[in-house]
PDB file of C-alpha atoms in Angstrom:
ATOM      1  CA  MET O  15      -9.253   8.215 -21.018  1.00  0.00           C
ATOM      2  CA  VAL O  16     -10.683   9.907 -24.016  1.00  0.00           C
ATOM      3  CA  HIS O  17     -10.852   8.077 -27.423  1.00  0.00           C
ATOM      4  CA  LEU O  18     -10.975  10.353 -30.436  1.00  0.00           C
ATOM      5  CA  ASP O  19     -11.942   9.060 -33.918  1.00  0.00           C
ATOM      6  CA  VAL O  20      -9.380  11.284 -35.584  1.00  0.00           C
ATOM      7  CA  PRO O  21      -6.574  10.224 -38.174  1.00  0.00           C
ATOM      8  CA  ARG O  22      -3.656  12.252 -36.589  1.00  0.00           C
ATOM      9  CA  PRO O  23      -2.925  14.233 -33.451  1.00  0.00           C
ATOM     10  CA  ARG O  24      -3.253  17.452 -35.262  1.00  0.00           C
ATOM     11  CA  SER O  25      -7.002  16.926 -35.270  1.00  0.00           C
ATOM     12  CA  ILE O  26      -6.920  17.011 -31.415  1.00  0.00           C
ATOM     13  CA  THR O  27      -6.781  20.781 -31.501  1.00  0.00           C
ATOM     14  CA  SER O  28     -10.163  21.112 -33.077  1.00  0.00           C
ATOM     15  CA  PRO O  29     -12.646  22.775 -30.556  1.00  0.00           C
ATOM     16  CA  ASP O  30     -14.900  19.738 -30.140  1.00  0.00           C
ATOM     17  CA  HIS O  31     -12.012  17.265 -29.525  1.00  0.00           C
ATOM     18  CA  LEU O  32     -10.018  19.772 -27.497  1.00  0.00           C
ATOM     19  CA  GLN O  33     -12.960  20.325 -25.124  1.00  0.00           C
ATOM     20  CA  ARG O  34     -13.080  16.603 -24.324  1.00  0.00           C
ATOM     21  CA  VAL O  35      -9.351  16.581 -23.342  1.00  0.00           C
ATOM     22  CA  VAL O  36      -9.820  19.708 -21.196  1.00  0.00           C
ATOM     23  CA  ASP O  37     -12.681  18.008 -19.522  1.00  0.00           C
ATOM     24  CA  ALA O  38     -10.570  14.958 -18.746  1.00  0.00           C
ATOM     25  CA  VAL O  39      -7.817  17.384 -17.274  1.00  0.00           C
ATOM     26  CA  TYR O  40     -10.284  18.993 -15.071  1.00  0.00           C
ATOM     27  CA  ALA O  41     -11.337  15.523 -13.820  1.00  0.00           C
ATOM     28  CA  SER O  42      -7.841  14.677 -12.915  1.00  0.00           C
ATOM     29  CA  LEU O  43      -7.345  18.089 -11.239  1.00  0.00           C
ATOM     30  CA  ARG O  44     -10.355  17.296  -8.954  1.00  0.00           C
ATOM     31  CA  VAL O  45      -8.562  14.114  -7.743  1.00  0.00           C
ATOM     32  CA  ALA O  46      -5.062  15.906  -7.032  1.00  0.00           C
ATOM     33  CA  GLY O  47      -4.152  19.496  -7.859  1.00  0.00           C
ATOM     34  CA  SER O  48      -1.385  20.528 -10.192  1.00  0.00           C
ATOM     35  CA  SER O  49       0.009  23.651 -11.753  1.00  0.00           C
ATOM     36  CA  THR O  50       2.118  22.129 -14.703  1.00  0.00           C
ATOM     37  CA  PHE O  51       1.587  19.445 -17.289  1.00  0.00           C
ATOM     38  CA  ARG O  52       3.728  17.485 -19.841  1.00  0.00           C
ATOM     39  CA  PHE O  53       3.036  15.180 -22.719  1.00  0.00           C
ATOM     40  CA  GLU O  54       4.029  11.508 -23.105  1.00  0.00           C
ATOM     41  CA  ALA O  55       3.904  10.869 -26.846  1.00  0.00           C
ATOM     42  CA  ALA O  56       5.827  10.197 -29.902  1.00  0.00           C
ATOM     43  CA  GLY O  57       6.591  13.643 -31.372  1.00  0.00           C
ATOM     44  CA  SER O  58       5.801  15.413 -28.173  1.00  0.00           C
ATOM     45  CA  ASP O  59       8.449  18.084 -29.255  1.00  0.00           C
ATOM     46  CA  SER O  60       6.749  18.770 -32.626  1.00  0.00           C
ATOM     47  CA  ALA O  61       4.850  21.994 -33.655  1.00  0.00           C
ATOM     48  CA  VAL O  62       1.528  19.957 -33.389  1.00  0.00           C
ATOM     49  CA  PHE O  63       2.130  19.276 -29.652  1.00  0.00           C
ATOM     50  CA  ALA O  64       3.420  22.863 -29.136  1.00  0.00           C
ATOM     51  CA  ARG O  65       0.109  24.197 -30.392  1.00  0.00           C
ATOM     52  CA  LEU O  66      -1.863  21.737 -28.317  1.00  0.00           C
ATOM     53  CA  ALA O  67       0.306  22.897 -25.289  1.00  0.00           C
ATOM     54  CA  GLU O  68      -0.713  26.424 -25.983  1.00  0.00           C
ATOM     55  CA  LEU O  69      -4.456  25.522 -26.159  1.00  0.00           C
ATOM     56  CA  LEU O  70      -4.463  23.458 -23.036  1.00  0.00           C
ATOM     57  CA  HIS O  71      -2.756  26.413 -21.283  1.00  0.00           C
ATOM     58  CA  GLU O  72      -5.297  28.876 -22.365  1.00  0.00           C
ATOM     59  CA  ALA O  73      -8.177  26.485 -21.361  1.00  0.00           C
ATOM     60  CA  THR O  74      -6.863  25.338 -18.023  1.00  0.00           C
ATOM     61  CA  GLY O  75      -4.169  27.813 -16.804  1.00  0.00           C
ATOM     62  CA  LEU O  76      -1.684  24.929 -16.432  1.00  0.00           C
ATOM     63  CA  ARG O  77       1.942  25.657 -17.425  1.00  0.00           C
ATOM     64  CA  HIS O  78       3.470  23.197 -19.839  1.00  0.00           C
ATOM     65  CA  ASP O  79       6.662  21.730 -18.393  1.00  0.00           C
ATOM     66  CA  ALA O  80       7.997  19.262 -20.983  1.00  0.00           C
ATOM     67  CA  GLU O  81      10.243  17.479 -18.340  1.00  0.00           C
ATOM     68  CA  HIS O  82       8.768  17.805 -14.919  1.00  0.00           C
ATOM     69  CA  GLY O  83       5.076  18.560 -15.417  1.00  0.00           C
ATOM     70  CA  ASP O  84       2.838  16.847 -12.630  1.00  0.00           C
ATOM     71  CA  LEU O  85      -0.110  16.247 -14.781  1.00  0.00           C
ATOM     72  CA  VAL O  86       0.690  13.906 -17.684  1.00  0.00           C
ATOM     73  CA  VAL O  87      -1.153  13.891 -20.943  1.00  0.00           C
ATOM     74  CA  ARG O  88      -0.490  10.704 -22.758  1.00  0.00           C
ATOM     75  CA  VAL O  89      -1.349  10.524 -26.533  1.00  0.00           C
ATOM     76  CA  ARG O  90      -1.203   7.146 -28.274  1.00  0.00           C
ATOM     77  CA  ARG O  91      -2.695   5.187 -31.058  1.00  0.00           C
ATOM     78  CA  GLY O  92      -6.261   3.983 -30.316  1.00  0.00           C
ATOM     79  CA  VAL O  93      -6.898   0.462 -29.062  1.00  0.00           C
ATOM     80  CA  ARG O  94     -10.422  -0.450 -29.218  1.00  0.00           C
ATOM     81  CA  ALA O  95     -11.948  -3.809 -28.562  1.00  0.00           C
ATOM     82  CA  PRO O  96     -14.215  -4.972 -31.384  1.00  0.00           C
ATOM     83  CA  ALA O  97     -17.707  -6.057 -30.801  1.00  0.00           C
ATOM     84  CA  ALA O  98     -18.118  -9.650 -30.316  1.00  0.00           C
ATOM     85  CA  GLY O  99     -19.186 -11.501 -33.555  1.00  0.00           C
ATOM     86  CA  SER O 100     -18.343  -8.565 -35.695  1.00  0.00           C
ATOM     87  CA  ASP O 101     -16.437  -8.706 -38.912  1.00  0.00           C
ATOM     88  CA  ARG O 102     -13.666  -6.767 -37.239  1.00  0.00           C
ATOM     89  CA  ALA O 103     -13.647  -9.422 -34.447  1.00  0.00           C
ATOM     90  CA  ARG O 104     -13.069 -11.933 -37.065  1.00  0.00           C
ATOM     91  CA  GLY O 105     -10.158 -10.025 -38.586  1.00  0.00           C
ATOM     92  CA  ALA O 106     -12.182  -9.247 -41.668  1.00  0.00           C
ATOM     93  CA  ALA O 107     -13.267  -5.661 -41.228  1.00  0.00           C
ATOM     94  CA  ARG O 108     -11.990  -3.242 -43.842  1.00  0.00           C
ATOM     95  CA  ASP O 109     -12.923   0.218 -44.993  1.00  0.00           C
ATOM     96  CA  ARG O 110     -13.932   1.146 -48.558  1.00  0.00           C
ATOM     97  CA  THR O 111     -10.283   0.893 -49.771  1.00  0.00           C
ATOM     98  CA  GLY O 112      -9.834  -2.611 -48.386  1.00  0.00           C
ATOM     99  CA  ASP O 113      -7.688  -1.347 -45.395  1.00  0.00           C
ATOM    100  CA  ALA O 114      -8.453  -2.019 -41.674  1.00  0.00           C
ATOM    101  CA  PRO O 115     -10.364   0.986 -40.102  1.00  0.00           C
ATOM    102  CA  ASP O 116      -8.266   3.721 -38.648  1.00  0.00           C
ATOM    103  CA  PRO O 117      -8.176   2.990 -34.745  1.00  0.00           C
ATOM    104  CA  GLY O 118      -8.007   6.786 -33.977  1.00  0.00           C
ATOM    105  CA  TRP O 119      -6.165   8.186 -30.980  1.00  0.00           C
ATOM    106  CA  ASP O 120      -6.482   7.770 -27.142  1.00  0.00           C
ATOM    107  CA  VAL O 121      -5.653  10.647 -24.779  1.00  0.00           C
ATOM    108  CA  LEU O 122      -4.955   9.585 -21.215  1.00  0.00           C
ATOM    109  CA  VAL O 123      -4.737  12.110 -18.394  1.00  0.00           C
ATOM    110  CA  ARG O 124      -3.312  11.417 -14.965  1.00  0.00           C
ATOM    111  CA  VAL O 125      -1.781  13.357 -12.137  1.00  0.00           C
ATOM    112  CA  GLY O 126       1.858  12.392 -12.552  1.00  0.00           C
ATOM    113  CA  PRO O 127       3.523   8.881 -12.364  1.00  0.00           C
ATOM    114  CA  ARG O 128       3.539   9.054  -8.636  1.00  0.00           C
ATOM    115  CA  PRO O 129       0.851   7.207  -6.497  1.00  0.00           C
ATOM    116  CA  LEU O 130      -1.650   9.645  -4.953  1.00  0.00           C
ATOM    117  CA  SER O 131      -0.112   8.840  -1.574  1.00  0.00           C
ATOM    118  CA  ALA O 132       3.063  10.849  -2.723  1.00  0.00           C
ATOM    119  CA  ARG O 133       2.897  14.374  -1.229  1.00  0.00           C
ATOM    120  CA  THR O 134       5.058  17.373  -1.920  1.00  0.00           C
ATOM    121  CA  TRP O 135       5.083  18.243   1.721  1.00  0.00           C
ATOM    122  CA  ARG O 136       6.655  15.046   2.698  1.00  0.00           C
ATOM    123  CA  VAL O 137      10.226  16.085   2.673  1.00  0.00           C
ATOM    124  CA  VAL O 138      11.283  13.636   5.309  1.00  0.00           C
ATOM    125  CA  ASP O 139      10.419   9.854   4.957  1.00  0.00           C
ATOM    126  CA  PHE O 140       9.910   7.925   8.159  1.00  0.00           C
ATOM    127  CA  PRO O 141       9.726   4.195   8.476  1.00  0.00           C
ATOM    128  CA  GLY O 142       6.079   3.058   9.059  1.00  0.00           C
ATOM    129  CA  ALA O 143       4.630   6.459   8.012  1.00  0.00           C
ATOM    130  CA  ALA O 144       0.882   6.243   7.280  1.00  0.00           C
ATOM    131  CA  ASN O 145      -0.225   6.241   3.626  1.00  0.00           C
ATOM    132  CA  ALA O 146      -1.302   9.850   2.994  1.00  0.00           C
ATOM    133  CA  THR O 147      -4.310   8.863   0.839  1.00  0.00           C
ATOM    134  CA  ILE O 148      -5.624   6.778   3.659  1.00  0.00           C
ATOM    135  CA  ALA O 149      -4.812   9.686   6.145  1.00  0.00           C
ATOM    136  CA  ALA O 150      -6.932  11.943   3.779  1.00  0.00           C
ATOM    137  CA  ALA O 151      -9.817   9.439   3.796  1.00  0.00           C
ATOM    138  CA  MET O 152      -9.658   9.280   7.510  1.00  0.00           C
ATOM    139  CA  THR O 153     -10.238  13.004   7.973  1.00  0.00           C
ATOM    140  CA  ARG O 154     -13.068  12.985   5.547  1.00  0.00           C
ATOM    141  CA  LEU O 155     -14.621  10.075   7.348  1.00  0.00           C
ATOM    142  CA  ALA O 156     -14.278  12.021  10.626  1.00  0.00           C
ATOM    143  CA  GLY O 157     -15.770  15.196   9.104  1.00  0.00           C
ATOM    144  CA  GLY O 158     -13.897  18.351   9.319  1.00  0.00           C
ATOM    145  CA  ARG O 159     -15.170  21.373  11.361  1.00  0.00           C
ATOM    146  CA  GLU O 160     -13.521  24.795  11.531  1.00  0.00           C
ATOM    147  CA  ASP O 161     -13.760  24.833  15.356  1.00  0.00           C
ATOM    148  CA  ASP O 162     -12.034  21.503  15.682  1.00  0.00           C
ATOM    149  CA  ARG O 163      -9.317  21.094  18.228  1.00  0.00           C
ATOM    150  CA  VAL O 164      -7.281  18.227  16.777  1.00  0.00           C
ATOM    151  CA  LEU O 165      -5.152  15.693  18.707  1.00  0.00           C
ATOM    152  CA  ASN O 166      -3.001  13.326  16.855  1.00  0.00           C
ATOM    153  CA  LEU O 167      -1.706  10.627  19.213  1.00  0.00           C
ATOM    154  CA  MET O 168       1.427   8.760  18.235  1.00  0.00           C
ATOM    155  CA  CYS O 169       1.784  11.351  15.362  1.00  0.00           C
ATOM    156  CA  GLY O 170       4.888   9.907  13.783  1.00  0.00           C
ATOM    157  CA  SER O 171       6.116  12.057  10.920  1.00  0.00           C
ATOM    158  CA  GLY O 172       2.879  14.147  10.890  1.00  0.00           C
ATOM    159  CA  THR O 173       0.796  12.479   8.082  1.00  0.00           C
ATOM    160  CA  LEU O 174      -2.524  12.471   9.868  1.00  0.00           C
ATOM    161  CA  VAL O 175      -2.348  15.937  11.321  1.00  0.00           C
ATOM    162  CA  ALA O 176      -0.899  17.217   8.036  1.00  0.00           C
ATOM    163  CA  GLU O 177      -3.812  15.819   5.977  1.00  0.00           C
ATOM    164  CA  ARG O 178      -6.500  17.045   8.403  1.00  0.00           C
ATOM    165  CA  LEU O 179      -5.126  20.641   8.299  1.00  0.00           C
ATOM    166  CA  LEU O 180      -4.795  20.540   4.538  1.00  0.00           C
ATOM    167  CA  THR O 181      -8.392  19.473   4.222  1.00  0.00           C
ATOM    168  CA  GLY O 182      -9.789  22.505   5.972  1.00  0.00           C
ATOM    169  CA  PRO O 183      -8.951  24.851   8.835  1.00  0.00           C
ATOM    170  CA  ALA O 184      -9.074  23.919  12.601  1.00  0.00           C
ATOM    171  CA  ALA O 185      -9.090  25.934  15.823  1.00  0.00           C
ATOM    172  CA  ALA O 186      -5.799  24.292  16.890  1.00  0.00           C
ATOM    173  CA  ALA O 187      -3.843  21.062  16.447  1.00  0.00           C
ATOM    174  CA  LEU O 188      -1.534  19.086  18.616  1.00  0.00           C
ATOM    175  CA  GLY O 189       0.663  16.097  17.728  1.00  0.00           C
ATOM    176  CA  LEU O 190       2.135  13.859  20.356  1.00  0.00           C
ATOM    177  CA  ASP O 191       4.917  11.227  20.010  1.00  0.00           C
ATOM    178  CA  LEU O 192       7.499   9.840  22.269  1.00  0.00           C
ATOM    179  CA  ALA O 193      10.165   9.372  19.629  1.00  0.00           C
ATOM    180  CA  GLU O 194      12.239  12.435  18.834  1.00  0.00           C
ATOM    181  CA  PRO O 195      13.342  11.282  15.437  1.00  0.00           C
ATOM    182  CA  ALA O 196       9.659  11.069  14.535  1.00  0.00           C
ATOM    183  CA  LEU O 197       8.958  14.498  15.802  1.00  0.00           C
ATOM    184  CA  GLU O 198      11.801  15.864  13.831  1.00  0.00           C
ATOM    185  CA  ALA O 199      10.398  14.388  10.755  1.00  0.00           C
ATOM    186  CA  ALA O 200       7.030  15.696  11.607  1.00  0.00           C
ATOM    187  CA  ARG O 201       8.391  19.295  12.082  1.00  0.00           C
ATOM    188  CA  ALA O 202      10.098  19.225   8.758  1.00  0.00           C
ATOM    189  CA  ASN O 203       6.981  17.773   6.966  1.00  0.00           C
ATOM    190  CA  LEU O 204       4.569  20.269   8.599  1.00  0.00           C
ATOM    191  CA  GLU O 205       6.850  23.264   7.902  1.00  0.00           C
ATOM    192  CA  ALA O 206       7.086  22.104   4.340  1.00  0.00           C
ATOM    193  CA  ALA O 207       3.149  22.102   4.172  1.00  0.00           C
ATOM    194  CA  GLY O 208       3.145  25.598   5.690  1.00  0.00           C
ATOM    195  CA  LEU O 209       1.393  24.443   8.805  1.00  0.00           C
ATOM    196  CA  LEU O 210       4.018  25.438  11.375  1.00  0.00           C
ATOM    197  CA  GLY O 211       5.429  28.833  12.060  1.00  0.00           C
ATOM    198  CA  ARG O 212       4.150  32.239  12.824  1.00  0.00           C
ATOM    199  CA  GLY O 213       0.424  32.390  13.415  1.00  0.00           C
ATOM    200  CA  SER O 214      -0.034  28.773  13.469  1.00  0.00           C
ATOM    201  CA  ARG O 215      -2.043  26.900  16.186  1.00  0.00           C
ATOM    202  CA  THR O 216      -0.181  23.651  15.450  1.00  0.00           C
ATOM    203  CA  THR O 217       2.069  22.233  18.168  1.00  0.00           C
ATOM    204  CA  LEU O 218       4.279  19.061  18.398  1.00  0.00           C
ATOM    205  CA  VAL O 219       5.175  17.712  21.838  1.00  0.00           C
ATOM    206  CA  ARG O 220       7.188  14.738  23.031  1.00  0.00           C
ATOM    207  CA  ALA O 221       4.925  12.707  25.255  1.00  0.00           C
ATOM    208  CA  ASP O 222       3.785   9.138  25.795  1.00  0.00           C
ATOM    209  CA  ALA O 223       0.333   8.936  24.124  1.00  0.00           C
ATOM    210  CA  THR O 224      -0.524   6.046  26.736  1.00  0.00           C
ATOM    211  CA  ASP O 225       0.183   8.302  29.713  1.00  0.00           C
ATOM    212  CA  PRO O 226      -2.969   9.923  30.763  1.00  0.00           C
ATOM    213  CA  ALA O 227      -1.346  12.642  32.884  1.00  0.00           C
ATOM    214  CA  ALA O 228       1.207  13.534  30.156  1.00  0.00           C
ATOM    215  CA  VAL O 229      -1.478  13.712  27.426  1.00  0.00           C
ATOM    216  CA  ALA O 230      -3.753  15.747  29.815  1.00  0.00           C
ATOM    217  CA  ASP O 231      -0.967  18.282  30.384  1.00  0.00           C
ATOM    218  CA  ALA O 232      -0.254  18.755  26.710  1.00  0.00           C
ATOM    219  CA  VAL O 233      -3.946  19.273  25.914  1.00  0.00           C
ATOM    220  CA  ALA O 234      -4.313  21.770  28.652  1.00  0.00           C
ATOM    221  CA  ALA O 235      -1.318  23.714  27.350  1.00  0.00           C
ATOM    222  CA  HIS O 236      -2.064  23.646  23.679  1.00  0.00           C
ATOM    223  CA  LEU O 237      -5.737  23.031  23.038  1.00  0.00           C
ATOM    224  CA  ALA O 238      -7.159  25.648  25.179  1.00  0.00           C
ATOM    225  CA  VAL O 239      -9.123  27.817  22.668  1.00  0.00           C
ATOM    226  CA  ASP O 240     -11.230  30.800  23.476  1.00  0.00           C
ATOM    227  CA  ASP O 241     -13.355  30.266  26.477  1.00  0.00           C
ATOM    228  CA  ARG O 242     -13.808  26.467  25.956  1.00  0.00           C
ATOM    229  CA  PRO O 243     -12.342  24.091  28.529  1.00  0.00           C
ATOM    230  CA  ALA O 244      -9.140  22.507  27.163  1.00  0.00           C
ATOM    231  CA  ALA O 245     -10.113  19.301  25.237  1.00  0.00           C
ATOM    232  CA  ALA O 246      -9.868  17.740  21.878  1.00  0.00           C
ATOM    233  CA  ASP O 247     -12.838  17.575  19.527  1.00  0.00           C
ATOM    234  CA  LEU O 248     -11.235  15.098  17.126  1.00  0.00           C
ATOM    235  CA  VAL O 249      -8.530  12.523  17.973  1.00  0.00           C
ATOM    236  CA  LEU O 250      -6.609  10.895  15.148  1.00  0.00           C
ATOM    237  CA  ALA O 251      -4.412   7.788  15.620  1.00  0.00           C
ATOM    238  CA  ASP O 252      -2.186   5.258  13.714  1.00  0.00           C
ATOM    239  CA  PRO O 253      -0.922   2.979  16.327  1.00  0.00           C
ATOM    240  CA  PRO O 254       2.246   0.742  15.467  1.00  0.00           C
ATOM    241  CA  TRP O 255       1.457  -2.407  13.408  1.00  0.00           C
ATOM    242  CA  GLY O 256       4.130  -4.453  15.298  1.00  0.00           C
ATOM    243  CA  THR O 257       6.420  -4.637  12.287  1.00  0.00           C
ATOM    244  CA  LEU O 258       8.722  -1.578  12.177  1.00  0.00           C
ATOM    245  CA  HIS O 259       7.489  -0.168  15.530  1.00  0.00           C
ATOM    246  CA  GLY O 260       5.843  -1.793  18.453  1.00  0.00           C
ATOM    247  CA  SER O 261       5.026  -5.531  18.842  1.00  0.00           C
ATOM    248  CA  HIS O 262       1.938  -7.603  18.327  1.00  0.00           C
ATOM    249  CA  ALA O 263       2.042  -8.804  21.904  1.00  0.00           C
ATOM    250  CA  ALA O 264       1.805  -5.219  23.094  1.00  0.00           C
ATOM    251  CA  SER O 265      -1.064  -4.283  20.897  1.00  0.00           C
ATOM    252  CA  PRO O 266      -4.043  -5.199  23.092  1.00  0.00           C
ATOM    253  CA  ALA O 267      -2.722  -2.937  26.020  1.00  0.00           C
ATOM    254  CA  LEU O 268      -1.806  -0.237  23.577  1.00  0.00           C
ATOM    255  CA  HIS O 269      -5.081  -0.044  21.802  1.00  0.00           C
ATOM    256  CA  ALA O 270      -6.954  -0.090  25.216  1.00  0.00           C
ATOM    257  CA  ASP O 271      -4.862   2.666  26.658  1.00  0.00           C
ATOM    258  CA  LEU O 272      -5.414   4.730  23.442  1.00  0.00           C
ATOM    259  CA  LEU O 273      -9.144   4.566  23.628  1.00  0.00           C
ATOM    260  CA  ARG O 274      -9.117   5.285  27.381  1.00  0.00           C
ATOM    261  CA  VAL O 275      -6.712   8.207  27.235  1.00  0.00           C
ATOM    262  CA  ALA O 276      -8.480   9.723  24.265  1.00  0.00           C
ATOM    263  CA  HIS O 277     -11.775   9.640  26.129  1.00  0.00           C
ATOM    264  CA  ALA O 278     -10.243  11.518  29.046  1.00  0.00           C
ATOM    265  CA  VAL O 279      -9.010  14.496  27.126  1.00  0.00           C
ATOM    266  CA  THR O 280     -11.979  14.875  24.578  1.00  0.00           C
ATOM    267  CA  SER O 281     -15.128  16.932  24.675  1.00  0.00           C
ATOM    268  CA  PRO O 282     -18.596  15.614  24.749  1.00  0.00           C
ATOM    269  CA  GLY O 283     -19.489  14.055  21.237  1.00  0.00           C
ATOM    270  CA  ALA O 284     -15.816  13.919  20.216  1.00  0.00           C
ATOM    271  CA  ARG O 285     -14.826  11.775  17.247  1.00  0.00           C
ATOM    272  CA  LEU O 286     -11.944   9.247  17.458  1.00  0.00           C
ATOM    273  CA  VAL O 287     -10.522   7.841  14.104  1.00  0.00           C
ATOM    274  CA  VAL O 288      -8.073   5.012  14.367  1.00  0.00           C
ATOM    275  CA  LEU O 289      -6.162   3.197  11.624  1.00  0.00           C
ATOM    276  CA  THR O 290      -5.145  -0.271  12.790  1.00  0.00           C
ATOM    277  CA  HIS O 291      -3.842  -3.488  11.348  1.00  0.00           C
ATOM    278  CA  GLU O 292      -4.860  -5.261  14.649  1.00  0.00           C
ATOM    279  CA  VAL O 293      -8.335  -6.245  13.379  1.00  0.00           C
ATOM    280  CA  LYS O 294      -9.405  -8.633  16.103  1.00  0.00           C
ATOM    281  CA  VAL O 295      -7.639  -6.600  18.882  1.00  0.00           C
ATOM    282  CA  MET O 296      -9.471  -3.477  17.905  1.00  0.00           C
ATOM    283  CA  GLU O 297     -12.704  -5.213  17.680  1.00  0.00           C
ATOM    284  CA  ARG O 298     -12.318  -6.585  21.109  1.00  0.00           C
ATOM    285  CA  VAL O 299     -11.144  -3.260  22.597  1.00  0.00           C
ATOM    286  CA  VAL O 300     -14.051  -1.412  21.107  1.00  0.00           C
ATOM    287  CA  ARG O 301     -16.585  -3.889  22.739  1.00  0.00           C
ATOM    288  CA  ASP O 302     -14.721  -3.464  26.100  1.00  0.00           C
ATOM    289  CA  THR O 303     -14.907   0.236  26.007  1.00  0.00           C
ATOM    290  CA  ALA O 304     -18.520   0.526  24.890  1.00  0.00           C
ATOM    291  CA  ALA O 305     -19.178   2.755  27.891  1.00  0.00           C
ATOM    292  CA  LEU O 306     -16.712   5.195  26.543  1.00  0.00           C
ATOM    293  CA  TRP O 307     -16.966   5.045  22.781  1.00  0.00           C
ATOM    294  CA  ALA O 308     -19.769   4.279  20.287  1.00  0.00           C
ATOM    295  CA  PRO O 309     -18.948   2.713  16.998  1.00  0.00           C
ATOM    296  CA  VAL O 310     -19.824   4.893  13.921  1.00  0.00           C
ATOM    297  CA  SER O 311     -18.157   2.978  11.102  1.00  0.00           C
ATOM    298  CA  VAL O 312     -15.465   0.540  10.028  1.00  0.00           C
ATOM    299  CA  THR O 313     -13.742   0.854   6.693  1.00  0.00           C
ATOM    300  CA  ARG O 314     -11.534  -1.743   5.164  1.00  0.00           C
ATOM    301  CA  VAL O 315      -8.534  -0.079   3.233  1.00  0.00           C
ATOM    302  CA  PHE O 316      -5.586  -1.485   1.390  1.00  0.00           C
ATOM    303  CA  ALA O 317      -2.002  -0.447   2.306  1.00  0.00           C
ATOM    304  CA  LYS O 318       1.016  -2.170   0.675  1.00  0.00           C
ATOM    305  CA  GLY O 319      -0.378  -5.741   0.766  1.00  0.00           C
ATOM    306  CA  HIS O 320      -2.068  -5.163   4.255  1.00  0.00           C
ATOM    307  CA  HIS O 321      -5.830  -4.603   4.772  1.00  0.00           C
ATOM    308  CA  PRO O 322      -6.071  -2.437   7.930  1.00  0.00           C
ATOM    309  CA  ARG O 323      -9.257  -0.927   9.152  1.00  0.00           C
ATOM    310  CA  VAL O 324     -10.333   2.678   9.798  1.00  0.00           C
ATOM    311  CA  HIS O 325     -12.556   2.847  12.857  1.00  0.00           C
ATOM    312  CA  VAL O 326     -14.572   6.032  13.606  1.00  0.00           C
ATOM    313  CA  LEU O 327     -15.981   6.262  17.077  1.00  0.00           C
ATOM    314  CA  ARG O 328     -17.914   8.858  18.891  1.00  0.00           C
ATOM    315  CA  ARG O 329     -17.476   9.741  22.592  1.00  0.00           C
ATOM    316  CA  VAL O 330     -20.277   8.597  24.670  1.00  0.00           C
TER     317      VAL O 330
END
């Protein structure tokens, strides 16, 4: 938010004030990209805001779309908390004319009314899909390398593999899931993201992620790159939480199988990143598989009232 000590919105177009607004726009663009913007303000269809739109377009290259702009510039009367013990705090502050001081104007810039987890590539919603913001954080915790061969076990509608590939290039990527409806959703989402099609090294395969032979076959067929033995360098997984999919009773075996299968198909020093709500189960499984995986970090995240953990492990 930018607070400007100006009497009216027209003053925002002056160079000094405009630059502060432009800086706020660029700060929002670093969080999530956009190509359009719109105003939320009284009189947003006035000549003053038309001029402000022209200036913002010249400074940022963003196109003004009054109805559907992604980046929102909200202009409102300022609200500033008075200093404790001041005359204004006691309701007695006045300017030289006896009136209360002008509160100025606040300019708030945000990337749309949607949460950051909303993605334009998600054209098919799937029950239990991972939060895309958390998925993006998982890929950053893992660290992205251009020569990564990425394996997404239990890929669901493709959120994890999509966020990894949108973060940066990879040598190849493979998503596995046993449910055909999930794979259909993943295909649609990855195509919308431009990650499937001619020249793509991204593949989706129907297979049981807990079946070592099935996973090994899929990896051998799709993660053989150059002269390196077929293997995954990065494994991403979001096992069912036992609500919409799976069950709490099956979680211990599922998590144990996940870590063992991942170890069997990965390269030396490979990374495994798991998002799970089964906190105690995962802690126990990590201890039990200490000969296979070394813990790197555990991050607590928030997802719709839940507090799952993101585990980053490195192959021993």
